[in-house]
Coordinates of C-alpha atoms in Angstrom, one line a residue:
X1 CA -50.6 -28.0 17.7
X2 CA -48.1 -30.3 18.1
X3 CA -49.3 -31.8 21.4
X4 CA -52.6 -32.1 21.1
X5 CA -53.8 -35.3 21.4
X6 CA -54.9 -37.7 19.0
X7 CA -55.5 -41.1 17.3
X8 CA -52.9 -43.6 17.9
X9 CA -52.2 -46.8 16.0
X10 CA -54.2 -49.8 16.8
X11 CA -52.3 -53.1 16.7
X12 CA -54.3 -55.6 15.1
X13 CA -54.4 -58.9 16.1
X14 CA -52.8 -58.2 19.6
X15 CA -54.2 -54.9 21.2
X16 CA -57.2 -55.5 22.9
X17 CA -60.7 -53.7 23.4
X18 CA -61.1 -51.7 26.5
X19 CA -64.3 -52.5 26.3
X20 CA -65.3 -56.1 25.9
X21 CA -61.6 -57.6 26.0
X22 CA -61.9 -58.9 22.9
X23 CA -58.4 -59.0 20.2
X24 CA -59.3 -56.0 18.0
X25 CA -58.8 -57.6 14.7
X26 CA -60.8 -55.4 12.0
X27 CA -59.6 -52.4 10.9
X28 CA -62.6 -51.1 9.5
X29 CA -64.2 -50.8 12.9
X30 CA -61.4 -50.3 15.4
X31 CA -62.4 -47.7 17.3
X32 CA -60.9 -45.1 20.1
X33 CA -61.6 -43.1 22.5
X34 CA -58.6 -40.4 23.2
X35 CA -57.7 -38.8 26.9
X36 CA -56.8 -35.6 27.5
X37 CA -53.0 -36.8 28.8
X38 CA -53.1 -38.5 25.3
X39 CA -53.5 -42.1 26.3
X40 CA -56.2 -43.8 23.5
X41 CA -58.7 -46.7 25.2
X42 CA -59.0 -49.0 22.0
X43 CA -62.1 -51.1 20.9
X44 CA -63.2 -53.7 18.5
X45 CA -66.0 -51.9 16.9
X46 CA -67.9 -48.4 17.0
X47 CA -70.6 -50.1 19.4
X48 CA -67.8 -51.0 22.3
X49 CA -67.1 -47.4 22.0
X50 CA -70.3 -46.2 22.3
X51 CA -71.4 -48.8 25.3
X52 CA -67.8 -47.3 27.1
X53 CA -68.8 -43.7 26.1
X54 CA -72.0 -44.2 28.0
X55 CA -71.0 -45.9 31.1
X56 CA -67.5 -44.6 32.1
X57 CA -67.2 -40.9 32.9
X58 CA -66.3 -38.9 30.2
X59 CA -64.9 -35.8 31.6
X60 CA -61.0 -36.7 30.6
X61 CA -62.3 -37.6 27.3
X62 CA -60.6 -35.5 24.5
X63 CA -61.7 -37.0 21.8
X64 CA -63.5 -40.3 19.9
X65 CA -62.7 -41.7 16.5
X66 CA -63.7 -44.1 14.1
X67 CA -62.2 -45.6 10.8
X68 CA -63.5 -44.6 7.7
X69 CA -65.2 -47.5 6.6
X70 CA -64.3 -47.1 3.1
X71 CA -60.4 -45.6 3.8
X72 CA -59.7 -47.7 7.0
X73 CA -56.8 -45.4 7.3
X74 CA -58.3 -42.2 7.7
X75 CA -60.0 -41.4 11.5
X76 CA -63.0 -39.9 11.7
X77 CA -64.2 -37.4 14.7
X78 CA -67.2 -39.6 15.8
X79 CA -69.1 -37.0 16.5
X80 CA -69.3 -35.8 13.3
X81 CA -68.8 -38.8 11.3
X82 CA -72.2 -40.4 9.4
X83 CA -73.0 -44.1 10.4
X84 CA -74.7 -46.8 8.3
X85 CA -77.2 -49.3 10.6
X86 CA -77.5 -52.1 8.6
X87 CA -77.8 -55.8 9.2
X88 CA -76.5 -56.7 6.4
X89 CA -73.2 -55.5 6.9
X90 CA -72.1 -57.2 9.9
X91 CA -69.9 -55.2 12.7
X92 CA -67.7 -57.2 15.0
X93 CA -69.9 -57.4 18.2
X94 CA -73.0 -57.6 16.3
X95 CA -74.9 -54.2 15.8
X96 CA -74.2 -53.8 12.3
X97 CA -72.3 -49.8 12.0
X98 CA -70.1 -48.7 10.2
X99 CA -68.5 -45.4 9.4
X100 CA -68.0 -43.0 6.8
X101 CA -66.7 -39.3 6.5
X102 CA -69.8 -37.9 4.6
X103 CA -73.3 -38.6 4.1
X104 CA -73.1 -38.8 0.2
X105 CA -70.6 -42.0 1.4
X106 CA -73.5 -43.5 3.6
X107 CA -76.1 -43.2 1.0
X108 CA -74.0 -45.3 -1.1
X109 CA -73.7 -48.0 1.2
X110 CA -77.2 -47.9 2.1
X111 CA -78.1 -48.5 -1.7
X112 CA -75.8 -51.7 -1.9
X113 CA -76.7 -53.0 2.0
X114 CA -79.8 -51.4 3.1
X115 CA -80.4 -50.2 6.9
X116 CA -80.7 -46.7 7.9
X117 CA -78.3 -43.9 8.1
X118 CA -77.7 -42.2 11.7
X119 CA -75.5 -40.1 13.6
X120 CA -73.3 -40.4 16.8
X121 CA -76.2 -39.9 18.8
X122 CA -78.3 -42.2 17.7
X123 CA -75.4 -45.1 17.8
X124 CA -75.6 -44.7 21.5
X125 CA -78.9 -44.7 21.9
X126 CA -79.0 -48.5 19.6
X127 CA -76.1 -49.4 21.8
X128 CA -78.2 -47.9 24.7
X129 CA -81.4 -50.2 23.7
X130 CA -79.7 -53.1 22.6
X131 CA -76.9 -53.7 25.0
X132 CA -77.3 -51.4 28.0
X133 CA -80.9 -51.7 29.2
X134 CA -81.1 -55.3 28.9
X135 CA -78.4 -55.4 31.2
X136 CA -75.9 -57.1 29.4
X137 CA -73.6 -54.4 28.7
X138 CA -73.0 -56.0 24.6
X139 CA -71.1 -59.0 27.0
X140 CA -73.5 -61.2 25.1
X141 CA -71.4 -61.2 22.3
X142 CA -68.8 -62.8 23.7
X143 CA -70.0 -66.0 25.0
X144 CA -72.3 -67.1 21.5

């Protein structure tokens, strides 16, 4: 369908995330969230995504989408897209995911970086532990 909406280009280097304000800069883990008018709210990394999924009401939501970690320019439905947790494959704001169109993709990475594989549901409930309930929303981040 022709109007349906979806992923729009992220400007790197000058858009900024709607989450933390923060010049999205890496394309491996720009992130967006898509209305149903079609407008997309942009972020830095999966996590800033996450942390605005949970704590902005998500009724106009159409969709979410991540970057192929490995192909940064295919978009991934985030909800169906496999994630790597792994600290030694740092993320921009710090909670080391990444994002990859199949599992077989993950397991790779895992060999070569370690961490555990997860889905959509379980990145919000890391960013949920280690952002939300401590109270500093990932905001942390930005003043180390």
């Amino acid at each position: 369908m022709g109007c349906e909406p979806k992923p729009q280009p992220i400007n790197y280097g000058s858009d900024e995330c709607a989450y933390c304000r923060m010049m999205i800069t890496d394309a491996e883990f720009g992130s967006q969230i898509v209305n149903n008018q079609g407008r997309a709210y942009k972020f830095d990394s999966v996590e800033c995504m996450a942390a605005y999924d949970l704590t902005e009401d998500g009724e106009n939501f159409h969709s979410k989408w991540v970057p192929n970690f490995l192909d940064r320019e295919e978009w991934l439905n985030a909800e169906e897209a496999v994630y790597l947790h792994s600290e030694t494959l740092r993320s921009p704001m710090g909670l080391f995911l990444s994002a990859y169109a199949d599992r077989t993709s993950a397991e790779e990475m895992k060999d070569e970086y370690g961490g555990d594989i997860v889905d959509y549901e379980a990145v919000k409930q890391i960013v949920e532990r280690e952002w939300l309930s401590n109270g500093s929303g990932g905001r942390q981040m930005m003043n180390n």
